[in-house]
Every structure is written in structure tokens, then in C-alpha cells.
Amino acid sequence: MRAVDDLYQEIILDHYKHPHGRGLREPYRAEAHHVNPTCGDEVTIRVDVADDRITDVSYEGVGCSISQASASVLHETMVGLPVIEALARHDAFAALMVGRGQVEPDEDVLGDAVAFAGVARYPARVKCALLSWMAFKDALARAAVPESNVGGTS
Amino acid sequence: MRAVDDLYQEIILDHYKHPHGRGLREPYRAEAHHVNPTCGDEVTIRVDVADDRITDVSYEGVGCSISQASASVLHETMVGLPVIEALARHDAFAALMVGRGQVEPDEDVLGDAVAFAGVARYPARVKCALLSWMAFKDALARAAVPESNVGGTS
Amino acid sequence: MTATLPMYDVQAVRADFPILARQVNGAPLVYLDSAATSQKPRQVLDALREHYEQRNANVSRSVHALGTEATEAYEGARARVAAFIGAATAEEVVFTKNSTEAINLLAHAFSERSIDPRFRLGPGDEIVISEMEHHSNILPWQLLCERTGATLRWFGLTDDGRLDESDLDALVNERTKLVSLVHVSNILGTVNETARIVARAHQVGALVMLDASQSVPHLPVSVSELGVDFIAFTGHKMCGPTGIGALWGRYELLLAMPPFLGGGSMIETVTMQRSTYALPPMKFEAGTPPIAEAVGLGAAVDYLSAVGMEAIHQHEVDLAGYALGALATVPDLRVIGPQKTEGRGGTISFALGDIHPHDVGQILDNEGVEVRAGHHCARPVCARYGVPATTRASFYLYTTTDEIDAMVRALEKARKVFG
Amino acid sequence: MTATLPMYDVQAVRADFPILARQVNGAPLVYLDSAATSQKPRQVLDALREHYEQRNANVSRSVHALGTEATEAYEGARARVAAFIGAATAEEVVFTKNSTEAINLLAHAFSERSIDPRFRLGPGDEIVISEMEHHSNILPWQLLCERTGATLRWFGLTDDGRLDESDLDALVNERTKLVSLVHVSNILGTVNETARIVARAHQVGALVMLDASQSVPHLPVSVSELGVDFIAFTGHKMCGPTGIGALWGRYELLLAMPPFLGGGSMIETVTMQRSTYALPPMKFEAGTPPIAEAVGLGAAVDYLSAVGMEAIHQHEVDLAGYALGALATVPDLRVIGPQKTEGRGGTISFALGDIHPHDVGQILDNEGVEVRAGHHCARPVCARYGVPATTRASFYLYTTTDEIDAMVRALEKARKVFG
Ligand SMILES: Cc1ncc(COP(=O)(O)O)c(C=O)c1O
Ligand SMILES: Cc1ncc(COP(=O)(O)O)c(C=O)c1O
């Protein structure tokens, strides 16, 4: 293995083989379904929110190690956060991913998600890493609107 | 002048400056209108036939020296011919034109039309030389069908 | 299993393809993605450059020498492409930007307003495709059916990756206006037998189109022997440049079809009130065509003919046999599509345990082995075989058995990382 | 009359264009047909070759390194083209095969079935063009009006070759859905002022498209400053390869438009029953795009930017002034179009006595001078000015005053042969 070790960090492979918080759960405030059109990978994300805090992120989908692990890390890193911090963490992650390896990751903000720093150097895989995070953001936006598309698709 | 002298033979320039048989005349058995879509040149040809002989070829149109001279030569060379010989002459002319300079012209069959031999080496001008001849062939085909499109367009 | 393929000098062929000297991730490039796009021989790149440096001009519009030379190069390419597919005349070849445009061009010939009954399509009429199609032979027909109210129907697939013809007579019936089928599958590698389907379609008065995007580059194809009405193919998959493809159609049908794109060069005469159109193929080539690209495709066709389409096909069948044997040694590997070399070409899709194709492809890429991972623009095939995606290796005239060995070694690494 | 143009090193520019070293009919090539297609600098040809030799692969579909490099080259070209025209984002640039396809793409967005009212078009609705249009900006709208029952209307022309705006408020009215105008005329050389027309169109809720095929190559163009909704342009006229063009549109409008060609890469998901589409620009780029051609266009845009669009424009205006002066010395020569350099570019059409343009062009060609003779895909303009065709000389960044002198000398010969 050469450069690809950067991509497949131990921690990513761990999350992939032993996903955290997988499965769709009730109750939830909003849901979003995203597809990666180039490969057909899909994810459904449900978000539950109480008192401006993320109380659950549950998910289901098919995809590669990167997309599965990033959903697992998403769950791990978001549950319990105030919504405002969750959004900041989302933005930091998205910035890291599209940064082509030029963005210095901040472990304090990102937690385990820093392991994905290597993905930024594989442009074809950035969409994999972002799939569940983008769906999460959509779901969160819907959760903010009372009585919005609960259970709807993106 | 270099090679272009081949194209603009004296005889062609003569026919261009002093066209023979120009103008649309009555009576006629059939008419055809052709357009060269790449330059917008147009010609209308009328053919009259009696006893299996071409009794008149009249024409009108706009176009370059080559297309104008070839209509004049068409008139000159076709009027009076038996239809069957007119068709043979037409075919010999068309073969000469698309022959890229490889076809040896037969002056006995072609008459003045041999002057167009040089055009075959200018592929962009072949359509000009053939414009009226193709319209003539169409008109003749229509003349063969009793009561066909008299006065119609191609 | 024979590791050497007699009579075919693959090393001599490889020497013509400059990119094959490249390294990827520190390893020699092993390009096994020719079904996506082929590499280009020096002969084609030289023809492109020579065209631009010597006779670049617009076509069909000028009396000047440069324009005449450009037009002859462009029309000469059309004649060579026509001969390559056994067309009756050069005028039966319409240049497009790719296969996809060619198929859309045909789809837009059908409408409720069509004067010619063969192209009249409305509610109650049917178009038949198959579950094996590339999206480019699905979407144009779905969009057409939306526009017209016609119904889209399709052949299913058998478990071993072939068209299921058991329903042929019911599926292709008096309501069918067109049958449009992939000739060689870009995902399964299947070479479809078309004779029975063509006969049935013509019996009920339907037209037949073959999506020949994966056959024209790889097999000897003769449109007259196939007896079909239209084929579509694309330059970049057959050693030619990107930006060029073709629709071949029987001239009489091209004559009957309305124009598709409107613009310069497709007209006979224009006034602000109304216009009339040129004859085919010009009628369908609005605007400045891909001139240099046509010249490049002409050079590609010359190159392929010089190597020999029969020899290329045999080379690929031999490679497919070798690869099927080699892949059978990889634990947990399942080939999706025909398991034998009969009726298949050199494109092989597979699943490796439950490792996602993206991950397989990434590990292979790290070893310089370029395979494709995904649905290959044929999602319904993936759905049919219960996988979200596949890993696909596809071969061409420059592929060697050593490259297949390199892939098999890299697959072992993938199993280690994700095992 | 100044024979030297200060501050612009045309000889240095010429050294970049290999074809300019060529002879035609024994004379040095004098290429005065850049409005038909431009010549290509070495930098563009090198970029093409390097792409094919180093990173040829299909785009947007692979995880492999080669595919990633190809995708980055393709998307990088999109970003450069977007910056060149002052687009807000790269996603507003849709690659097509030429201007003609770009205009047809927009035309097919309009239908009676459109959900978005801006693209809903039927009987009673109007599309406005002008008598100055290239056929590629006439035919798509004639065909659209045939499909939908809408009415085509147009601006007339003034005697001195400009748009007649006297009727603006009646012509562009509440029924108008789209105004589509040529920015710079390919036959008259006129640069159209668009501000008043754009303001009026937007006032009545109509969209505005500019056919920028002859402006983007020759002037600094900023879509944001123009305030229009769409522009179309084509690579081969701006030092790029054939086979590539672009539609720029405001993103919000591209989002609202339905897809045009269906096929690979323009989808989100596909089942046999129904499909959903990707976001723009992908939604409009079905099939394998002109990848190498986009890379070549990217290199062309870099080349033009390095020379400087302002400098190129000034050079052409200077050449136009020089040529108008020189042509005024030729007896019986009548310029068709603006007689002064104000509001015009370096394209000049003329009539030489009653010598047919074919004959003029032929004699010039014999001297190596390549001008175009014909209706230049703008028959209505010829009809408007009472000529069947014109002779047209068109200049570009590599044109010299010596070349204009060579043309004038050759025109004298034409007068002798046909005098
Ligand atoms: C003003 C104008 N519009 C449209 C076009 C069409 O461009 P293309 O032929 O590249 O589609 C041209 C050139 O041919 C043109 O000059
Ligand atoms: C079977 C098949 N049909 C159609 C296409 C579309 O070809 P293109 O992308 O060149 O339009 C492809 C390749 O992408 C293909 O493999």
C-alpha cells in the first residue's frame, strides 16, 4: 500500500466494519435521502432535535467504506451537540473535504472526523465522504421548519 | 494568374458575358428550380420537348460566372438534340464534373461543355457548374411524365 | 489457460499508444477501462495535429483552397467511416457529437405530427428497449414517451446475463414502432444475437436501432448484414477523439425524418418566414460540425482496419477467456454476466465479496490498475442483479494478459484491506 | 491611414500559429476567414496532445487516478471559460458541441407543457429575433414556433447595417417570452448595442439570449455587465478546437429548464419506469462530453487572456479602419454594413461591381487570399441588402495590414478578369 493508506485510515476502516448508530429510528423530526448519481450510492438520514440540541442521527444506506464510515462518524460526532455547533462542525467538515488537501483540519472542532482529511486528496471520493453529511444538513434544515416534509425525500 | 486560368477558360468567360438563350420562355413542358444551399445561387430551367427532341431550354437565375456560363452552354448544347442523346450528354458532363480531373473529356459528346473540364479540379465549384444541369435533368424527368408538375419547383 | 496469444502482436500495437508508457501512483499504468473510453494511437493524434496545422478551415461553405481541403478531409472521413460499417453510401452516415446525441436525434424524429407513418408516435404506440441498456438508450425513449404519450416496454434479462427473448412475440407487436437495443453490453460484456428480434420487428412493421457503441469498436460490424435500420456509435471508444459520434441510417429513412437541430448548413433556403432543409446527412448536421474530430475518427478507422477487426475481436475473446479463468481463482469473486467466452466480448463486471466497488477500484488504482467502479450508466442492470454497483474491467486491442495478472494481484490486496 | 499598429506585436502572435507558414496556390497564405473559423495557436494544439497522451479517460465516472485527472482538466476548463465571460460560477457554463447546439438547447426548454411560466410557450406567445441573425439563431426559433404555435417576430435593419430599434416597444411586448439577438454580426461586422433592448425585454418579463459567437472571440465580454440571461458561443471561432461550444445561463434559469438530450451523466437516478436528473450543468451534458475539446478551449481562453481581449479588440478595430480605407480605393466596391469603425468589428462584407462573390473569392484564392463568398449563413441579410451573396474578409488577432494590402491587390486582378 502506498498513498492509499492516507485514505483508508485505521479509524475509517473501524467505523466501516463496526458502524455506530446505524439503522433508522423513531422518533425523528426530519429525514433526507441523497443519491450519488455517479455510482448509485444512497443514504437516508433522520435527525431528531430537542431543546436546540441534536438528540439522534439515525441512518441507512448502501455505499463504499468512505460513505459508510462517514455516516457512522456523523452519528458519533453530532449526537448531543447544540444545533449551532453541529452546523459549524458540518461546515468545517465540508470545507476540509473540498479543500484538496490544503485545509488544515482542526481536531477540536471535528473530533474523529479529522480522519477523513486524507479523502480531500481523492476528489472522486469527496462525494462519498460528504453524502451523509449533506443529507444531514438537508434534514436539519427541514427540522427547523415546523411540520415540514417529515419523511419526505430530498 | 496561375492555375485559375484552367477554370476561367476564354470560352466560359464568353458565355458568362454573353449568355445564350437566357430568359424564361413559353411554351415549355416542365420546369425545375434548384438552389445551391451553400451560396444561395438559384436557377429556374424550362424544357420543351417535341417528337422526342429538346426544342427549347430556357432559364433564369442568379449565380457566379461558372453557373451562368454552364446554363448558357446547357442551352447551346441541348437544344435540338434527341432526348436520349441529351441524357447521354448530361451524364457525360456530370461524370466529368465529379471526376476530380481524372476523367478524359470527349469533345464529340460534350461540345463546348468540354471547356468546363478545369472545374473538376475545383471541388467547391463543381456544384456551380452542375446547378443548371441538374435542374435540367429534373425538368426533363418531369417532361416525360404527362401532365406532371408543370411550373412546380424541385 | 494460455498466457500468449499467437498471431497478434500486442506489443507492436502498444507501442502506438503513448499514454501506455505512463505511471500511475508509482506503478505502470494498467488501463482496463476501455469500455468507458479508449486510448488513442499516435496515428490519430498526428492526424488531428496535421489537420489543424495544415488545413484548418470551416467546411462546405467556402470556395477557397483551405476550405476545400478541409471539406475533402471531412467528407473523406465520412466515406471511410461508412465503409468501416458496411454502409451503402457515405450519405448514410450523420456525424454527431457522440452516441448519445445520435440516439436522441432518432428519438426526436418521432412525434404525433409526423407525416411519415413510421415516425408517427402517440398514445397506444410502443417503443421496445431492454433492461440491458446504457442510460443513453433509456432516457431518450423515456423523454419521448413523456412527450408523446407512447408506452415504453423492455426485454428482461436472464440470470446468466442475456436478453430474455421468451416473450418476443408479445413484446414486439403491432403497436411497436421501434425496437432499440444495445448490441454489446457495456456492463455485462454480452454480445446480443439480433437476428430473431430484427425479423420479428420488421414483421410487425417496426424500425430497429442498435446501440453499437460497444460493438463497432470491438467487432467487425456490417449494417447490411445486421439488417437493421439505424445504428449509433461513438468515436472516443474506438481510438478516435472525443466530441464525435455517428448515426447511421438507411438513406430512405433519413430522407423521411424531420430535422433535429436547426442552424447553419442544414438548410436549403432561409427566409424570416420559413425555411427548407438540405438533404441528409447535412439536414442533421446543424452548425459547424466536429471537423477535426471527424478527421481523427477517419484516422482511427484506418488504424483499426490495418490491425484488423477480426484480429481485435479474437484478441479480446482470448483475453476474456484468460480473465474469466484468472478471476475464478479469486475467493468470493462473482462474475456478473456471461461466464463463458461464447457470445461475449472483453468487458467483465464482478463483485468481490461484499467489498464495495469503489473500494476495490481505489485499491486497484493504488497499484496502477484502472478499472471502473459504479453503475456504468446502466443502473437497471445493477438492480436486476441485486448489486448497487460493480467493478468492471474492460479490454481492448492493447490489453495484455500481464495486465490481467496485475489486476488479479491487486484484487488480493483489496481482500486483505477489507477482509 | 496608419500601416503600423503600435503596442501590439502581431508578428509575435503570428509565430504561435503554425498554419500561417503555409502556402496556398504558390502564394503565402493570407487567411481572412476567421469569422468562419479561427486558426489555432501551438499552445492549444499542445494542450490537446498532452491531454490525450497524459490523462485521457472518461470524466465524472471513475475513482481511478486517470479519470480524476481528466475530470479535473475538464472541470478546470469550465472554470476558466466561466471566468473568461464573467460568469458568477462555473456551473453556469454548459458545454455543447457548438453555438448551434447551445441555441437549440435553449429553444427546447420552451414548450406548452413547461411548469415554469417563463418557459411556457404556445399560440399567442412571441419570440423576437432580428433580420441580422445567423441561420443558427433563426432555425431553432422557426422550428420551436412550428412545434408550439407561437409567433416569430424580428427587428428589421437600417440601411447602414444596424438594428432598427424604432419599433422596440411594439415589437417587444407583454406577449414576448424571449428576445434572442446576435451580439456581433458575422456578415456585417456590426456590434449591437443591447442595453435598451435588454431593459425593455426585462420590463415585459421576457428572457434575453445573445448569440455571442462573434463577440466572445473578439471583445471583452462580461455576462454580468450585459445583464442578459443566456449567451451562446463556440470554441472553433476563438482559437479553440472544433466540436465544442457553450451555453451560459443564469443558474436559477438553468435549474428551471427541463433536460434536452437524455443519456449518461445527466441523471440522478434511473429505473426502467422513470428517471430523475442531475443538477446543471450536468443535466444538459448527456453522454461523454467533448473532453479534450474543453481542455483545448480552456487553453484557448488562457491564450486569448494572455494576449488581452482589449488589445485584440483594438487591433481589429484598427484593422477595420485600415481596411475600410483601403477598400475605398477599389473602384465599384461597395461595403455592406457599417462604413465607419464605430460600433463594428473586424468583419467586412462587400460587393465588387456585379462580379459574383464566388468569382471574386476564386481569384483571391489564386493569390493565396482566403476570403469567404456566399450568404454566410445569413440569407435574410443578403435579401435585405439586395444581393444574393457577399464577399467577406474577417480579421483576427493574427491579421496584418500587409494581408489587407494583398487582398486589395488581388481585388484589382478580379476586376481585370471579369471587367
Ligand atoms: C453569429 C453566429 N452565430 C452562430 C454561429 C454558429 O456557430 P457554430 O457553427 O459553431 O454552431 C456562427 C458561426 O457559424 C455565427 O457567426
Ligand atoms: C452501450 C453504450 N451506449 C451508449 C453509450 C454512450 O456513448 P457516449 O457517451 O459517447 O454518447 C455508451 C458509452 O458511454 C455505451 O457503452
mmCIF file of N, CA and C in Angstrom, chain B residues 31-85:
data_model
loop_
_atom_site.group_PDB
_atom_site.id
_atom_site.type_symbol
_atom_site.label_atom_id
_atom_site.label_comp_id
_atom_site.label_asym_id
_atom_site.label_seq_id
_atom_site.Cartn_x
_atom_site.Cartn_y
_atom_site.Cartn_z
ATOM 1 N N GLU B 31 -40.619 22.408 -65.771
ATOM 2 C CA GLU B 31 -39.741 23.416 -65.186
ATOM 3 C C GLU B 31 -39.147 22.847 -63.896
ATOM 4 N N ALA B 32 -37.957 23.282 -63.558
ATOM 5 C CA ALA B 32 -37.401 22.912 -62.246
ATOM 6 C C ALA B 32 -36.599 24.081 -61.711
ATOM 7 N N HIS B 33 -36.624 24.184 -60.397
ATOM 8 C CA HIS B 33 -35.936 25.276 -59.707
ATOM 9 C C HIS B 33 -34.938 24.644 -58.754
ATOM 10 N N HIS B 34 -33.667 24.962 -58.887
ATOM 11 C CA HIS B 34 -32.655 24.426 -57.969
ATOM 12 C C HIS B 34 -31.910 25.551 -57.268
ATOM 13 N N VAL B 35 -31.484 25.215 -56.051
ATOM 14 C CA VAL B 35 -30.765 26.172 -55.207
ATOM 15 C C VAL B 35 -29.461 25.524 -54.766
ATOM 16 N N ASN B 36 -28.413 26.312 -54.725
ATOM 17 C CA ASN B 36 -27.172 25.832 -54.117
ATOM 18 C C ASN B 36 -27.169 26.339 -52.685
ATOM 19 N N PRO B 37 -27.433 25.445 -51.731
ATOM 20 C CA PRO B 37 -27.661 25.939 -50.364
ATOM 21 C C PRO B 37 -26.424 26.592 -49.750
ATOM 22 N N THR B 38 -25.241 26.260 -50.217
ATOM 23 C CA THR B 38 -24.068 26.850 -49.578
ATOM 24 C C THR B 38 -23.834 28.294 -49.991
ATOM 25 N N CYS B 39 -24.344 28.689 -51.155
ATOM 26 C CA CYS B 39 -24.090 30.086 -51.544
ATOM 27 C C CYS B 39 -25.353 30.847 -51.901
ATOM 28 N N GLY B 40 -26.475 30.149 -51.994
ATOM 29 C CA GLY B 40 -27.707 30.855 -52.302
ATOM 30 C C GLY B 40 -27.958 31.042 -53.788
ATOM 31 N N ASP B 41 -27.071 30.537 -54.652
ATOM 32 C CA ASP B 41 -27.328 30.668 -56.086
ATOM 33 C C ASP B 41 -28.567 29.860 -56.463
ATOM 34 N N GLU B 42 -29.296 30.361 -57.467
ATOM 35 C CA GLU B 42 -30.542 29.718 -57.849
ATOM 36 C C GLU B 42 -30.664 29.698 -59.355
ATOM 37 N N VAL B 43 -31.378 28.714 -59.850
ATOM 38 C CA VAL B 43 -31.683 28.715 -61.269
ATOM 39 C C VAL B 43 -33.059 28.098 -61.488
ATOM 40 N N THR B 44 -33.771 28.627 -62.463
ATOM 41 C CA THR B 44 -35.010 28.013 -62.917
ATOM 42 C C THR B 44 -34.787 27.599 -64.364
ATOM 43 N N ILE B 45 -35.109 26.367 -64.664
ATOM 44 C CA ILE B 45 -34.900 25.845 -66.017
ATOM 45 C C ILE B 45 -36.249 25.384 -66.571
ATOM 46 N N ARG B 46 -36.514 25.749 -67.816
ATOM 47 C CA ARG B 46 -37.697 25.209 -68.502
ATOM 48 C C ARG B 46 -37.242 24.410 -69.708
ATOM 49 N N VAL B 47 -37.917 23.302 -69.904
ATOM 50 C CA VAL B 47 -37.579 22.442 -71.020
ATOM 51 C C VAL B 47 -38.809 22.256 -71.885
ATOM 52 N N ASP B 48 -38.604 22.351 -73.188
ATOM 53 C CA ASP B 48 -39.708 21.994 -74.086
ATOM 54 C C ASP B 48 -39.232 20.835 -74.969
ATOM 55 N N VAL B 49 -40.143 19.942 -75.214
ATOM 56 C CA VAL B 49 -39.815 18.721 -75.938
ATOM 57 C C VAL B 49 -40.894 18.486 -76.989
ATOM 58 N N ALA B 50 -40.459 18.084 -78.187
ATOM 59 C CA ALA B 50 -41.438 17.684 -79.199
ATOM 60 C C ALA B 50 -40.823 16.553 -80.011
ATOM 61 N N ASP B 51 -41.610 15.522 -80.293
ATOM 62 C CA ASP B 51 -41.115 14.373 -81.056
ATOM 63 C C ASP B 51 -39.799 13.839 -80.494
ATOM 64 N N ASP B 52 -39.768 13.701 -79.174
ATOM 65 C CA ASP B 52 -38.564 13.160 -78.534
ATOM 66 C C ASP B 52 -37.296 13.960 -78.796
ATOM 67 N N ARG B 53 -37.489 15.221 -79.057
ATOM 68 C CA ARG B 53 -36.348 16.096 -79.255
ATOM 69 C C ARG B 53 -36.490 17.302 -78.316
ATOM 70 N N ILE B 54 -35.363 17.809 -77.822
ATOM 71 C CA ILE B 54 -35.382 19.022 -76.998
ATOM 72 C C ILE B 54 -35.593 20.199 -77.946
ATOM 73 N N THR B 55 -36.693 20.899 -77.780
ATOM 74 C CA THR B 55 -36.948 22.026 -78.674
ATOM 75 C C THR B 55 -36.610 23.372 -78.047
ATOM 76 N N ASP B 56 -36.563 23.415 -76.709
ATOM 77 C CA ASP B 56 -36.055 24.634 -76.068
ATOM 78 C C ASP B 56 -35.569 24.334 -74.652
ATOM 79 N N VAL B 57 -34.544 25.071 -74.243
ATOM 80 C CA VAL B 57 -34.108 25.115 -72.840
ATOM 81 C C VAL B 57 -33.997 26.591 -72.510
ATOM 82 N N SER B 58 -34.889 27.061 -71.645
ATOM 83 C CA SER B 58 -34.802 28.471 -71.264
ATOM 84 C C SER B 58 -34.541 28.539 -69.768
ATOM 85 N N TYR B 59 -33.955 29.628 -69.324
ATOM 86 C CA TYR B 59 -33.508 29.656 -67.916
ATOM 87 C C TYR B 59 -33.379 31.075 -67.408
ATOM 88 N N GLU B 60 -33.376 31.150 -66.086
ATOM 89 C CA GLU B 60 -33.156 32.414 -65.421
ATOM 90 C C GLU B 60 -32.576 32.104 -64.044
ATOM 91 N N GLY B 61 -31.745 32.966 -63.523
ATOM 92 C CA GLY B 61 -31.193 32.689 -62.202
ATOM 93 C C GLY B 61 -30.136 33.684 -61.819
ATOM 94 N N VAL B 62 -29.651 33.528 -60.605
ATOM 95 C CA VAL B 62 -28.526 34.333 -60.158
ATOM 96 C C VAL B 62 -27.402 33.392 -59.793
ATOM 97 N N GLY B 63 -26.196 33.826 -60.099
ATOM 98 C CA GLY B 63 -25.081 32.964 -59.749
ATOM 99 C C GLY B 63 -23.787 33.469 -60.323
ATOM 100 N N CYS B 64 -22.750 32.714 -60.067
ATOM 101 C CA CYS B 64 -21.398 33.104 -60.455
ATOM 102 C C CYS B 64 -21.174 32.832 -61.939
ATOM 103 N N SER B 65 -20.018 33.189 -62.406
ATOM 104 C CA SER B 65 -19.686 33.005 -63.824
ATOM 105 C C SER B 65 -19.815 31.542 -64.235
ATOM 106 N N ILE B 66 -19.364 30.667 -63.385
ATOM 107 C CA ILE B 66 -19.400 29.250 -63.732
ATOM 108 C C ILE B 66 -20.849 28.776 -63.874
ATOM 109 N N SER B 67 -21.706 29.148 -62.933
ATOM 110 C CA SER B 67 -23.084 28.666 -63.008
ATOM 111 C C SER B 67 -23.830 29.327 -64.163
ATOM 112 N N GLN B 68 -23.534 30.590 -64.410
ATOM 113 C CA GLN B 68 -24.197 31.291 -65.510
ATOM 114 C C GLN B 68 -23.719 30.747 -66.860
ATOM 115 N N ALA B 69 -22.416 30.567 -66.997
ATOM 116 C CA ALA B 69 -21.884 30.066 -68.263
ATOM 117 C C ALA B 69 -22.354 28.645 -68.511
ATOM 118 N N SER B 70 -22.465 27.854 -67.461
ATOM 119 C CA SER B 70 -22.860 26.463 -67.688
ATOM 120 C C SER B 70 -24.322 26.386 -68.121
ATOM 121 N N ALA B 71 -25.143 27.332 -67.665
ATOM 122 C CA ALA B 71 -26.537 27.363 -68.129
ATOM 123 C C ALA B 71 -26.580 27.749 -69.612
ATOM 124 N N SER B 72 -25.733 28.696 -69.966
ATOM 125 C CA SER B 72 -25.684 29.133 -71.361
ATOM 126 C C SER B 72 -25.223 27.979 -72.261
ATOM 127 N N VAL B 73 -24.186 27.279 -71.825
ATOM 128 C CA VAL B 73 -23.685 26.140 -72.594
ATOM 129 C C VAL B 73 -24.742 25.030 -72.636
ATOM 130 N N LEU B 74 -25.448 24.874 -71.545
ATOM 131 C CA LEU B 74 -26.518 23.868 -71.500
ATOM 132 C C LEU B 74 -27.535 24.133 -72.618
ATOM 133 N N HIS B 75 -27.972 25.375 -72.667
ATOM 134 C CA HIS B 75 -28.908 25.764 -73.704
ATOM 135 C C HIS B 75 -28.336 25.431 -75.083
ATOM 136 N N GLU B 76 -27.132 25.939 -75.305
ATOM 137 C CA GLU B 76 -26.456 25.812 -76.592
ATOM 138 C C GLU B 76 -26.335 24.367 -77.049
ATOM 139 N N THR B 77 -25.979 23.529 -76.071
ATOM 140 C CA THR B 77 -25.604 22.178 -76.415
ATOM 141 C C THR B 77 -26.796 21.225 -76.456
ATOM 142 N N MET B 78 -27.883 21.580 -75.802
ATOM 143 C CA MET B 78 -29.008 20.650 -75.709
ATOM 144 C C MET B 78 -30.094 20.890 -76.756
ATOM 145 N N VAL B 79 -30.312 22.140 -77.085
ATOM 146 C CA VAL B 79 -31.444 22.422 -77.970
ATOM 147 C C VAL B 79 -31.236 21.733 -79.309
ATOM 148 N N GLY B 80 -32.229 20.982 -79.716
ATOM 149 C CA GLY B 80 -32.154 20.268 -80.979
ATOM 150 C C GLY B 80 -31.784 18.802 -80.836
ATOM 151 N N LEU B 81 -31.276 18.443 -79.678
ATOM 152 C CA LEU B 81 -30.849 17.042 -79.502
ATOM 153 C C LEU B 81 -32.032 16.119 -79.252
ATOM 154 N N PRO B 82 -31.945 14.876 -79.745
ATOM 155 C CA PRO B 82 -32.902 13.862 -79.309
ATOM 156 C C PRO B 82 -32.765 13.685 -77.799
ATOM 157 N N VAL B 83 -33.873 13.419 -77.131
ATOM 158 C CA VAL B 83 -33.857 13.313 -75.669
ATOM 159 C C VAL B 83 -32.809 12.320 -75.200
ATOM 160 N N ILE B 84 -32.717 11.213 -75.892
ATOM 161 C CA ILE B 84 -31.788 10.176 -75.454
ATOM 162 C C ILE B 84 -30.341 10.660 -75.520
ATOM 163 N N GLU B 85 -30.029 11.436 -76.553
ATOM 164 C CA GLU B 85 -28.668 11.982 -76.626
ATOM 165 C C GLU B 85 -28.445 13.078 -75.590
#
